[in-house]
Coordinates of N, CA and C and ligand atoms in Angstrom, one line a residue:
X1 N -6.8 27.9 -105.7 CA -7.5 28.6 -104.6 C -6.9 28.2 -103.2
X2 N -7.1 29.0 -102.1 CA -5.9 29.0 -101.2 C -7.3 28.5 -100.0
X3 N -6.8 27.6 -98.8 CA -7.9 27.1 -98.5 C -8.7 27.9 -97.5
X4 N -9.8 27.3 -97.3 CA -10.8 28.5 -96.8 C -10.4 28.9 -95.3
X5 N -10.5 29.7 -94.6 CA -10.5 30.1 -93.3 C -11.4 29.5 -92.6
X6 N -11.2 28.8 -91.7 CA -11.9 28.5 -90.9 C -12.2 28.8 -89.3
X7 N -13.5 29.3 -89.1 CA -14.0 30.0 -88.2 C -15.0 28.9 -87.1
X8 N -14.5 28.9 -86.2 CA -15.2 28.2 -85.0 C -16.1 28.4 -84.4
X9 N -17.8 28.3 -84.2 CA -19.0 28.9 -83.8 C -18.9 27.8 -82.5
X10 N -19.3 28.3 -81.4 CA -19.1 28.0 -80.3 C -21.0 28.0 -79.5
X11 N -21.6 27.6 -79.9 CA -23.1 28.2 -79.4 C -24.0 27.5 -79.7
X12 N -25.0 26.9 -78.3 CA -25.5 25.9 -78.2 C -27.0 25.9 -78.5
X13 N -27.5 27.0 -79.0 CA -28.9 27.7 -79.2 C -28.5 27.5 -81.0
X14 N -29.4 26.1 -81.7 CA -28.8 25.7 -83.0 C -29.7 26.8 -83.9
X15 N -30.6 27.3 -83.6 CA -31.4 28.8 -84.6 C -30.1 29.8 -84.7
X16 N -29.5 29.8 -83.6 CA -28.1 30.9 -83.6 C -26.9 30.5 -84.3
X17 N -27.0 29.4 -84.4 CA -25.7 28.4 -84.5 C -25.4 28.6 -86.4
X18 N -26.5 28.5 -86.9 CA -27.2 28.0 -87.9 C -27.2 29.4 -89.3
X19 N -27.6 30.5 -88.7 CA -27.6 31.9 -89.2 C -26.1 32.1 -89.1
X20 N -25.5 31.9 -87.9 CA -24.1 32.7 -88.3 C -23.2 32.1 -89.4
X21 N -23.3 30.3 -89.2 CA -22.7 29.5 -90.5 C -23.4 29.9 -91.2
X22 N -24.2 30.0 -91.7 CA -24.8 30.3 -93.2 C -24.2 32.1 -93.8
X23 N -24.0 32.9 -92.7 CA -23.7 34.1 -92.8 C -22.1 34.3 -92.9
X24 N -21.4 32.8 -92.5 CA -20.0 32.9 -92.5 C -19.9 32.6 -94.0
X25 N -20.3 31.3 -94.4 CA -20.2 30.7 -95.4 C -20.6 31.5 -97.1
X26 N -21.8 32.0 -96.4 CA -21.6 32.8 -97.7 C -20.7 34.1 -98.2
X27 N -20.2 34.3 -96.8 CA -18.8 35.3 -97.3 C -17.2 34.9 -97.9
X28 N -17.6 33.2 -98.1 CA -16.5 32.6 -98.3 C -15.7 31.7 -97.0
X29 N -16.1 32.5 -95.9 CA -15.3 31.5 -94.7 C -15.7 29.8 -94.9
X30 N -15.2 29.1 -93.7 CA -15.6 27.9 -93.7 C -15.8 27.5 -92.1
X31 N -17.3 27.9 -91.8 CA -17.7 27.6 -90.4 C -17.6 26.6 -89.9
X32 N -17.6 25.8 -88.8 CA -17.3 24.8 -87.9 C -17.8 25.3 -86.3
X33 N -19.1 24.2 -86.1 CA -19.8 24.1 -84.8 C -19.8 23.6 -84.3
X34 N -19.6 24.1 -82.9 CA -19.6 23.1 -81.7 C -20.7 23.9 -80.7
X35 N -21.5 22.6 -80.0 CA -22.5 23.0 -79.1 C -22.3 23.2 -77.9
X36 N -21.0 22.7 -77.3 CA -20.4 22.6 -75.9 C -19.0 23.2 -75.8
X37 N -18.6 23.5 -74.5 CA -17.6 24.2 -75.1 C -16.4 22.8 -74.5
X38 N -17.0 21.5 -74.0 CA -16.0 20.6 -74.4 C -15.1 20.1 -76.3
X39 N -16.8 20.1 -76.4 CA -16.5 20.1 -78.0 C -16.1 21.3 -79.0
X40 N -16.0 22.6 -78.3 CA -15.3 23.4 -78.6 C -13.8 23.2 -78.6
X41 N -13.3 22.8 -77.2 CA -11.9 22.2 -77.3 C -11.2 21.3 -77.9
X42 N -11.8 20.8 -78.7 CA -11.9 19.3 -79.5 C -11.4 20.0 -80.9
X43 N -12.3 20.6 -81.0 CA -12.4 21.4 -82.6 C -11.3 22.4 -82.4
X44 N -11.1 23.0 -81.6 CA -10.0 24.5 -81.4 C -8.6 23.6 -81.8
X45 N -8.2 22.3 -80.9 CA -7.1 21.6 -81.3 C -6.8 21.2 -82.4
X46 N -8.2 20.6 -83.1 CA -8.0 19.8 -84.2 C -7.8 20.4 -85.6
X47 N -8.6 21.5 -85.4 CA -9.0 22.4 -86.7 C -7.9 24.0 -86.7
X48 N -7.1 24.0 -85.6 CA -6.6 25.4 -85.3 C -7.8 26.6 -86.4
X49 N -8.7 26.9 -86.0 CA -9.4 27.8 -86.5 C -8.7 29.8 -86.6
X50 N -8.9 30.4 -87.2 CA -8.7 32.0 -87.5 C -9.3 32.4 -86.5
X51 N -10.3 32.3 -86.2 CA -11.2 32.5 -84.9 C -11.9 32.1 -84.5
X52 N -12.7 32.1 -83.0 CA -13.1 31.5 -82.4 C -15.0 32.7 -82.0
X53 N -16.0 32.2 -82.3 CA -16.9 32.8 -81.8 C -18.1 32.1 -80.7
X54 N -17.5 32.7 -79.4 CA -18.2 32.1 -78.5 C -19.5 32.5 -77.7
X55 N -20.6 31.4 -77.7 CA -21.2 32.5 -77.0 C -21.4 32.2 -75.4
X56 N -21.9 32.9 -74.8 CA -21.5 33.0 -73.3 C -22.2 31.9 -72.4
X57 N -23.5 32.1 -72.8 CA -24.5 30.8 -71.9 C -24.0 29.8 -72.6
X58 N -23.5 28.1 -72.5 CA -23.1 27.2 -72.5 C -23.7 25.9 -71.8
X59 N -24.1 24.9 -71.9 CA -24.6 24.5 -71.2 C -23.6 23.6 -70.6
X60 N -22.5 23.7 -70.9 CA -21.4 22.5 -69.8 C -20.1 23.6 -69.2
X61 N -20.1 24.4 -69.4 CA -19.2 24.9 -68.7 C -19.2 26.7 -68.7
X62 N -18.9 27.4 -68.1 CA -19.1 29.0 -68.1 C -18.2 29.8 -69.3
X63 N -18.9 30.4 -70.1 CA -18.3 31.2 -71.7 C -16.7 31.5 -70.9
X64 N -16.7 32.3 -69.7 CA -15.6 32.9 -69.6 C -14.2 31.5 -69.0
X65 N -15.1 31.0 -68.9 CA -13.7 29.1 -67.9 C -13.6 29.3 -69.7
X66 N -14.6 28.6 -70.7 CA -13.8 28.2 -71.8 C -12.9 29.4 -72.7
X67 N -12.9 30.7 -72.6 CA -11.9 31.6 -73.1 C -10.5 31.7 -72.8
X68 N -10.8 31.2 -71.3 CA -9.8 31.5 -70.6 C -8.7 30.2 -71.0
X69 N -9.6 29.1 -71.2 CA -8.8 28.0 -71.7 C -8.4 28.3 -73.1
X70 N -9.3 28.2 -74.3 CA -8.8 28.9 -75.4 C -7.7 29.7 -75.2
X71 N -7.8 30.8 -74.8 CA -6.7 32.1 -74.7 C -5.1 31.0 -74.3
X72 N -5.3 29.7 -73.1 CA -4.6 29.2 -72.9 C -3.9 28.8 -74.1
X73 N -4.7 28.1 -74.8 CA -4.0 27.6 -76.1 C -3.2 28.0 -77.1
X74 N -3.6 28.8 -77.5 CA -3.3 30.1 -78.7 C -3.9 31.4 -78.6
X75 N -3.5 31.8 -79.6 CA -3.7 33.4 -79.5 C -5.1 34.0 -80.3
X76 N -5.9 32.8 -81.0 CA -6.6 32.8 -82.1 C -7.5 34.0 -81.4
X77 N -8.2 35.1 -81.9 CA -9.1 35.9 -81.8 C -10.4 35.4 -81.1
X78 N -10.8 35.9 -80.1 CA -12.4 35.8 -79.7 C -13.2 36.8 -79.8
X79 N -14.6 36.3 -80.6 CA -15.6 37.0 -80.7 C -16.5 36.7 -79.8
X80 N -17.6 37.3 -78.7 CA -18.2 37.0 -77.4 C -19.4 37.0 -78.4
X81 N -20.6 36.1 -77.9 CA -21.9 36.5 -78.5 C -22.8 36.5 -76.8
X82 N -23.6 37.8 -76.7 CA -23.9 37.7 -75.4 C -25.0 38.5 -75.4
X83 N -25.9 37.9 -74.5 CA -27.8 38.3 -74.6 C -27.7 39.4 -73.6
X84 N -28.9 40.4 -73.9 CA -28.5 41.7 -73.1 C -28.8 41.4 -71.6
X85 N -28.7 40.6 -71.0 CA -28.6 40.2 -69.8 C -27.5 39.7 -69.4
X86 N -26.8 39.7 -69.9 CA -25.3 39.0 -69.9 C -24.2 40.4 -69.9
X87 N -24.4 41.8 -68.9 CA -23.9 42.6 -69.3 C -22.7 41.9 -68.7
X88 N -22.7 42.3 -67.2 CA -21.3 42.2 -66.5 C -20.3 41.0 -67.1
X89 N -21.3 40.0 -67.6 CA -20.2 38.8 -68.0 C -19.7 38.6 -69.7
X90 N -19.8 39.8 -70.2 CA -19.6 40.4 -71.9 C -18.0 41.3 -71.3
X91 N -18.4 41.8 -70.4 CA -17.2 42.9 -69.8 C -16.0 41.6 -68.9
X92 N -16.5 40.5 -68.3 CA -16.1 39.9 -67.1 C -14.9 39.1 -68.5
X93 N -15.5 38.8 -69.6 CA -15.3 37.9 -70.8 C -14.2 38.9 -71.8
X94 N -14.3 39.8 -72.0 CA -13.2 40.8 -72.8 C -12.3 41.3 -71.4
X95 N -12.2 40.9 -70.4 CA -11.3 41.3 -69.3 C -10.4 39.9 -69.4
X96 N -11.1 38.6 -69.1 CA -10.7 37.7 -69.7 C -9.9 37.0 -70.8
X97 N -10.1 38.5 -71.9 CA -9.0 37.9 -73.1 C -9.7 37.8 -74.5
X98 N -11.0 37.8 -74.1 CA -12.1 37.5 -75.3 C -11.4 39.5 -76.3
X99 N -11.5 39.5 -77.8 CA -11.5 40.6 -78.2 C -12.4 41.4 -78.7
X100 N -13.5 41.0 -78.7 CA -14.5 41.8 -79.4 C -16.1 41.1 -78.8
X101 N -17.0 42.0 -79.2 CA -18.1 40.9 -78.5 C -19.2 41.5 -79.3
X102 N -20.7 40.7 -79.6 CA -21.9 41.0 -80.2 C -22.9 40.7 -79.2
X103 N -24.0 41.8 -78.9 CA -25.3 41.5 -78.2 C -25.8 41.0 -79.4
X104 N -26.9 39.9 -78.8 CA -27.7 39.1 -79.4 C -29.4 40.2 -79.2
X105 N -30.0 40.7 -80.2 CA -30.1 39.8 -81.7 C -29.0 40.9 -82.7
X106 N -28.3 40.3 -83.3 CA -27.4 41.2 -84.2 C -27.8 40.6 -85.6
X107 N -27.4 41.8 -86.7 CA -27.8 41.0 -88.2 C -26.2 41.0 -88.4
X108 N -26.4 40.5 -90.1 CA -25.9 39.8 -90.9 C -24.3 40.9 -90.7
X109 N -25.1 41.9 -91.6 CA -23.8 42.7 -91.7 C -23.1 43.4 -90.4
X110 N -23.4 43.1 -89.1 CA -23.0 43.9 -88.1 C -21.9 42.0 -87.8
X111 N -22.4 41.3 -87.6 CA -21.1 40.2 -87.8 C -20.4 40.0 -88.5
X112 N -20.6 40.4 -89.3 CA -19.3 40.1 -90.9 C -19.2 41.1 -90.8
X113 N -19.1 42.7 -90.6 CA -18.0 43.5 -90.0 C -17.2 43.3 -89.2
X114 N -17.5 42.6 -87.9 CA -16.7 42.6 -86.8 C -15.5 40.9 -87.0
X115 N -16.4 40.0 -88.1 CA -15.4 39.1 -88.0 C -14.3 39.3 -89.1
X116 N -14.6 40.6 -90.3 CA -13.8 41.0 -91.2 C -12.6 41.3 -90.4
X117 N -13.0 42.4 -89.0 CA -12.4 44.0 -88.9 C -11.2 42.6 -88.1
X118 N -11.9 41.5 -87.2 CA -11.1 40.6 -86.3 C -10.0 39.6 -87.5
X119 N -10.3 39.1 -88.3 CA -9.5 38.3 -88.9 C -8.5 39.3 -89.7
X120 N -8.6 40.3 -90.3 CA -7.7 41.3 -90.8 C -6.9 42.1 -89.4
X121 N -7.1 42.0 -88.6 CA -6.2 42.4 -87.4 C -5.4 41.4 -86.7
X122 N -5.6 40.0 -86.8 CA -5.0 38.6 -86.7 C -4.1 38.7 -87.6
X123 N -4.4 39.1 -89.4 CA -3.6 38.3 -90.3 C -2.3 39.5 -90.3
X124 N -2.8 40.8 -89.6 CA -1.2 41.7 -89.7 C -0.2 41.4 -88.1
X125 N 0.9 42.3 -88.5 CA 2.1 41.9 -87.5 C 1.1 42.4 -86.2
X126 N 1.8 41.4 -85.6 CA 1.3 41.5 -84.2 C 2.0 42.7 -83.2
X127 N 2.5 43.5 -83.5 CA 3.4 44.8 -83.5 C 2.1 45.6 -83.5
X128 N 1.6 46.8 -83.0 CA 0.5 47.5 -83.7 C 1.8 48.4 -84.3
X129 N 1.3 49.0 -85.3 CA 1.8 49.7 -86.6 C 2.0 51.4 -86.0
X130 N 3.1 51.5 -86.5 CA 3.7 52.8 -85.8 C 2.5 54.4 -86.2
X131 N 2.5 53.9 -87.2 CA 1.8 54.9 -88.3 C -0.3 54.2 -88.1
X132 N -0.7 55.2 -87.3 CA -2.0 54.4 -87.5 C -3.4 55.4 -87.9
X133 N -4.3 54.9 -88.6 CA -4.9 56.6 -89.6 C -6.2 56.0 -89.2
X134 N -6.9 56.7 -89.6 CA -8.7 56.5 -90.0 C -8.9 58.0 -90.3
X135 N -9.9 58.3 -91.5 CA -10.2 59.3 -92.0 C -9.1 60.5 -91.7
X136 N -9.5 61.5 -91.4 CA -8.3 63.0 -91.4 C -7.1 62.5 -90.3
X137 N -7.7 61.4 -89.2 CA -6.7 61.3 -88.0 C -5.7 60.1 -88.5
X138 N -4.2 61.1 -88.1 CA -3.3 60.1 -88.3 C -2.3 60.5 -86.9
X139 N -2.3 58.9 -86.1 CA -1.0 59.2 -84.8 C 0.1 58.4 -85.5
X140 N 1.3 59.1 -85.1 CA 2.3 58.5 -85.4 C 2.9 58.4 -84.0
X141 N 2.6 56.9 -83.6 CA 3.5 56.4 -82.0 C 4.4 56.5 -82.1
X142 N 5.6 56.4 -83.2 CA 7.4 56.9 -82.9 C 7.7 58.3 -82.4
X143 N 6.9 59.5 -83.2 CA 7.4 60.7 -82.8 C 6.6 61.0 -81.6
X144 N 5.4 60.1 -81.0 CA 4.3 60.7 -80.5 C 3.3 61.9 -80.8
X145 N 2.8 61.9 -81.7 CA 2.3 63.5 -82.1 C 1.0 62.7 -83.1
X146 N 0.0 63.2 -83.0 CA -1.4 63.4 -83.9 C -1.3 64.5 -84.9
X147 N -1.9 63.7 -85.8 CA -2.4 65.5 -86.5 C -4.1 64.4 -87.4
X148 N -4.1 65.6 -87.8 CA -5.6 66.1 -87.8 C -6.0 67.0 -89.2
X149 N -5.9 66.2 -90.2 CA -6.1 67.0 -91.6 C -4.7 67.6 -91.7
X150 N -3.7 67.0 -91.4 CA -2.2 67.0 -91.4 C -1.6 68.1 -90.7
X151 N -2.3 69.1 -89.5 CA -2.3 69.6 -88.7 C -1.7 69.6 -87.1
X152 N -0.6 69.3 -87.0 CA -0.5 68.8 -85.4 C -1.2 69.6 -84.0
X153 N -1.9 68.1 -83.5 CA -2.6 68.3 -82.1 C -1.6 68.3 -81.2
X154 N -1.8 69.4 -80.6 CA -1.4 69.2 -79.0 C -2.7 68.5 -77.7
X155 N -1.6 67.3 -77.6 CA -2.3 66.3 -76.6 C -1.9 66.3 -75.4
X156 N -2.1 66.1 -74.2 CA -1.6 66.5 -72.9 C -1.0 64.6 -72.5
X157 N 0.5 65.2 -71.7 CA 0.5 63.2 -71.7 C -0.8 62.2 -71.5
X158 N -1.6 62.5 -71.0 CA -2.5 61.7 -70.4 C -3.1 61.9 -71.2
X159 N -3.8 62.3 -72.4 CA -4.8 62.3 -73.3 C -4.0 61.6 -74.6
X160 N -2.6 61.7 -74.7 CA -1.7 60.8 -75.6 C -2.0 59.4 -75.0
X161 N -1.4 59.2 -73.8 CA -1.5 57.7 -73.7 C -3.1 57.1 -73.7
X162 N -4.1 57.4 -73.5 CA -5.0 56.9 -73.6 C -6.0 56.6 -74.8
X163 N -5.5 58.0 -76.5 CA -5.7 57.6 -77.2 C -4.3 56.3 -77.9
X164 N -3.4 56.5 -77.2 CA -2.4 55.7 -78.0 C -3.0 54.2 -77.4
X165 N -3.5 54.0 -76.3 CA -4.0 53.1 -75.7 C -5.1 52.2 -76.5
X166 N -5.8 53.0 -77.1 CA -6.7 52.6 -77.9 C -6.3 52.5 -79.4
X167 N -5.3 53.3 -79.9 CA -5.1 53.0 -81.1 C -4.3 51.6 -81.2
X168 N -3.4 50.8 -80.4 CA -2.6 50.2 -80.3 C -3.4 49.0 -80.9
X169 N -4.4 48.9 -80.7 CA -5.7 48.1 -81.1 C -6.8 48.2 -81.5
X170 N -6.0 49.3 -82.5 CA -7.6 50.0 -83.4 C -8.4 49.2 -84.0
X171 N -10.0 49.3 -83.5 CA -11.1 49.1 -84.1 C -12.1 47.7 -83.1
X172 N -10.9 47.9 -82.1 CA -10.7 46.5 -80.9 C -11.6 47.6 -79.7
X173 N -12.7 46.7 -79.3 CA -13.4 47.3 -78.4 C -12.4 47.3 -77.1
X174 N -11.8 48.2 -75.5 CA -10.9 48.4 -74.7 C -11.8 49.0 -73.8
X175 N -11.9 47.6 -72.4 CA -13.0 48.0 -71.3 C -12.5 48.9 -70.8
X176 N -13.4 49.7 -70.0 CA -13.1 50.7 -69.2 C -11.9 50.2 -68.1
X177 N -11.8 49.2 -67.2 CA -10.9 48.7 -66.5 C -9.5 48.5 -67.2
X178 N -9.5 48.1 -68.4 CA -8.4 47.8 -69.1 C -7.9 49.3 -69.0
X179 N -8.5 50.5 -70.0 CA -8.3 51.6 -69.9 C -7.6 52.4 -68.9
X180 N -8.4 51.9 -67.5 CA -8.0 52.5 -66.1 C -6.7 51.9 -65.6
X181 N -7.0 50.8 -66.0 CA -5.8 50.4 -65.3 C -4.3 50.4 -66.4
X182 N -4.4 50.7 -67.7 CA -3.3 50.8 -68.4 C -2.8 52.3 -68.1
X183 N -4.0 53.2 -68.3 CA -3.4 54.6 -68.5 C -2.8 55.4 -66.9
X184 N -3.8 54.4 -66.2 CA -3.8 55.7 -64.5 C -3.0 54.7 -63.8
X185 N -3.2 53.3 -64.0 CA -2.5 52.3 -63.0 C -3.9 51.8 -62.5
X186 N -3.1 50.7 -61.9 CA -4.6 49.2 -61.4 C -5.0 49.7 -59.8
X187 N -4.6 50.6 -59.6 CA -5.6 51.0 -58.3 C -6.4 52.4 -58.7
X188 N -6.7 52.8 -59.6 CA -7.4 53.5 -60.6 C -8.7 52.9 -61.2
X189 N -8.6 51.9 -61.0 CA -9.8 50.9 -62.1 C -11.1 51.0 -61.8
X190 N -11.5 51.4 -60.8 CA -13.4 52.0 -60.6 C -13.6 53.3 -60.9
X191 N -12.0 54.6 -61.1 CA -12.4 56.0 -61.2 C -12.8 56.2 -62.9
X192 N -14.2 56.1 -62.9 CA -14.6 56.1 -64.4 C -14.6 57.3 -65.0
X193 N -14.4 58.2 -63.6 CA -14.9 59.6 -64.3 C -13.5 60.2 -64.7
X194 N -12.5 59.6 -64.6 CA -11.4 60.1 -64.9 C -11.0 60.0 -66.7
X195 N -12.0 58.8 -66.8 CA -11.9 58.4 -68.5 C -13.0 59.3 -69.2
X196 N -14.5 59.3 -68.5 CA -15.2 60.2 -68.7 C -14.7 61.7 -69.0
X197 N -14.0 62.8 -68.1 CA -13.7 63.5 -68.1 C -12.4 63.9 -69.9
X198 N -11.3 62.9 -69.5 CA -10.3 62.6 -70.8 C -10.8 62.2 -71.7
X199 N -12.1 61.6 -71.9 CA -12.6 61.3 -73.5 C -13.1 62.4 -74.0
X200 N -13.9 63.1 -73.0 CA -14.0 64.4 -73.4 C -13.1 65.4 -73.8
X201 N -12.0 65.9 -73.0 CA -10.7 66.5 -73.7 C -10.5 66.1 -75.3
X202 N -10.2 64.8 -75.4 CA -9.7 64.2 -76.4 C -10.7 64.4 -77.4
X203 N -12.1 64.1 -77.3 CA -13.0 64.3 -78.5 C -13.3 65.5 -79.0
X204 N -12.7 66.4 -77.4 CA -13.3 68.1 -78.2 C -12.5 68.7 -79.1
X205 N -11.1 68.3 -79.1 CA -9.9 67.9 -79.9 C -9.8 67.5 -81.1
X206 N -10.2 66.5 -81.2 CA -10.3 65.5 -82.5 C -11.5 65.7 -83.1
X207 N -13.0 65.6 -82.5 CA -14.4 65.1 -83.2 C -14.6 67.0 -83.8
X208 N -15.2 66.7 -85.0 CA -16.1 67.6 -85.5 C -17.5 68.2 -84.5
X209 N -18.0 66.9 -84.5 CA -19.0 66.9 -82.9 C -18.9 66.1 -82.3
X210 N -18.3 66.6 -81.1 CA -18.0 65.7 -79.9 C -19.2 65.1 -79.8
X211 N -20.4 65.1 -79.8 CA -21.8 64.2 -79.6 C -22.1 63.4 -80.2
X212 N -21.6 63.6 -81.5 CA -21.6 62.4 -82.3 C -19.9 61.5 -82.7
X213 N -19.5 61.1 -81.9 CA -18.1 60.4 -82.3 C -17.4 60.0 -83.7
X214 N -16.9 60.8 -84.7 CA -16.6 59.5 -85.6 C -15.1 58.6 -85.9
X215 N -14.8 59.0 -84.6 CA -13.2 58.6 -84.3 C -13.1 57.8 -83.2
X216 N -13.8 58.4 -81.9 CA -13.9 57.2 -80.0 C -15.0 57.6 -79.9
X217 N -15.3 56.1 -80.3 CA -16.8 55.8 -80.1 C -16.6 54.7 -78.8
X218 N -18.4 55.4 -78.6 CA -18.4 55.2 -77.2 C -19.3 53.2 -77.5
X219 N -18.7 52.7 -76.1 CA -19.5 51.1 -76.2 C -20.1 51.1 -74.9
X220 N -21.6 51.5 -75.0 CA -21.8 51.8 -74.1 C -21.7 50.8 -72.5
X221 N -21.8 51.3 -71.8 CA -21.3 50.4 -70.3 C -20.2 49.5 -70.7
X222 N -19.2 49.7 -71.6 CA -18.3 48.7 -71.7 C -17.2 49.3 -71.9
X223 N -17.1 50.0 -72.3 CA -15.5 51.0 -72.8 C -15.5 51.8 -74.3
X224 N -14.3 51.7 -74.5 CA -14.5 52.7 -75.8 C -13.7 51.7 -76.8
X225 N -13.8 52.2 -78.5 CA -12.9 51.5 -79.2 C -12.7 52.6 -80.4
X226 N -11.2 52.8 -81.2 CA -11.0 53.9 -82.0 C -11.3 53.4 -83.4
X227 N -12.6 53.9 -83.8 CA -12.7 53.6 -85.1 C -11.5 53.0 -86.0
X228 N -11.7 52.1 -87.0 CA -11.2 51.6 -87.4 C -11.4 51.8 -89.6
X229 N -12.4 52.1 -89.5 CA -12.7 53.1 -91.3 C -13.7 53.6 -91.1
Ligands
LIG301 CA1 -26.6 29.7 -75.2

């Protein structure tokens, strides 16, 4: 047997702490808690963990100071756990470097999706993959060109780069500022309606019903992320 993966729970609320080790553990991982995010740093060095799930309120130091140090460290994946009052600092925390994030109260299966979708995007090349699919949609970033039930789309540059933007890190939630400032440039980064407008293009394009997404889905007040299965 090859040894278990071990996953870092970062979160000082022990009813919280407690559910997600039990929910790691029985999917085979091997959880590891820390209540501080001192003792987070302790454990991140000692234990080099697959990933790191932190959650935001802390009682010795601020979720996003300890990310920022993590991120310092290594590259290991962050999962944000963050109470719906914690909007701006869920967004302030994935701007920060965190990759993915859960509002609290979340169940079982909505975290062992996201820590599957994060540790399976860790364990491949760190390259994103030229060739990248989900259901009928397949981009191929070398030639630049989509198709669509093996059909080629015509994308307009700007609707290319911003789904290529998001595919590069498919299934990885991508704030709206990230977005703005990758696809338009960093003095761009509050014109939302510019993404608004292009997601629209792009979904009337790709979605069956644009209202219902099943390719860029929308996160809400946070950005978007390209399905991933
Ligand atoms: Ca807390």
């Amino acid at each position: 047997m090859s040894s278990p993966v071990v996953v870092l729970i970062v979160e000082d609320d022990a009813a919280i702490a407690q559910f997600v080790a039990a929910s790691l553990s029985a999917s085979g991982l091997r959880p590891v808690s820390a209540s501080t995010a001192a003792e987070a740093l302790d454990e991140a060095r000692s234990r080099q963990p697959a990933m790191v799930i932190v959650d935001l309120g802390l009682p010795d130091l601020d979720g996003i100071e300890l990310i920022a140090r993590l991120r310092a460290g290594a590259a290991t994946p962050i999962l944000v756990l963050s109470a719906r009052t914690q909007e701006a600092q869920k967004i302030a925390a994935l701007d920060a470097g965190a990759d993915d994030y859960l509002t609290k109260p979340f169940g079982v299966g909505e975290l062992l999706a996201r820590v599957r979708a994060m540790l399976r995007r860790a364990a491949g090349s760190p390259e994103p993959a030229p060739l990248v699919e989900v259901g009928a949609l397949a981009l191929d970033r070398e030639a630049r060109q989509l198709r669509l039930d093996g059909s080629p789309v015509h994308l307009s540059p700007l609707e290319y780069r911003l789904l290529e933007r998001l595919a590069r890190v498919q299934g990885k939630v991508v704030t709206h500022r990230q977005l703005l400032a990758d696809v338009w440039g960093s003095e761009q980064v509050d014109q939302l309606h510019y993404l608004r407008i292009y997601m629209g293009h792009l979904r009337a394009k790709i979605e069956a019903n644009p209202a219902e997404p099943r390719y860029l889905l929308t996160e809400l007040g946070v950005g978007y992320r390209l399905a991933d299965e």
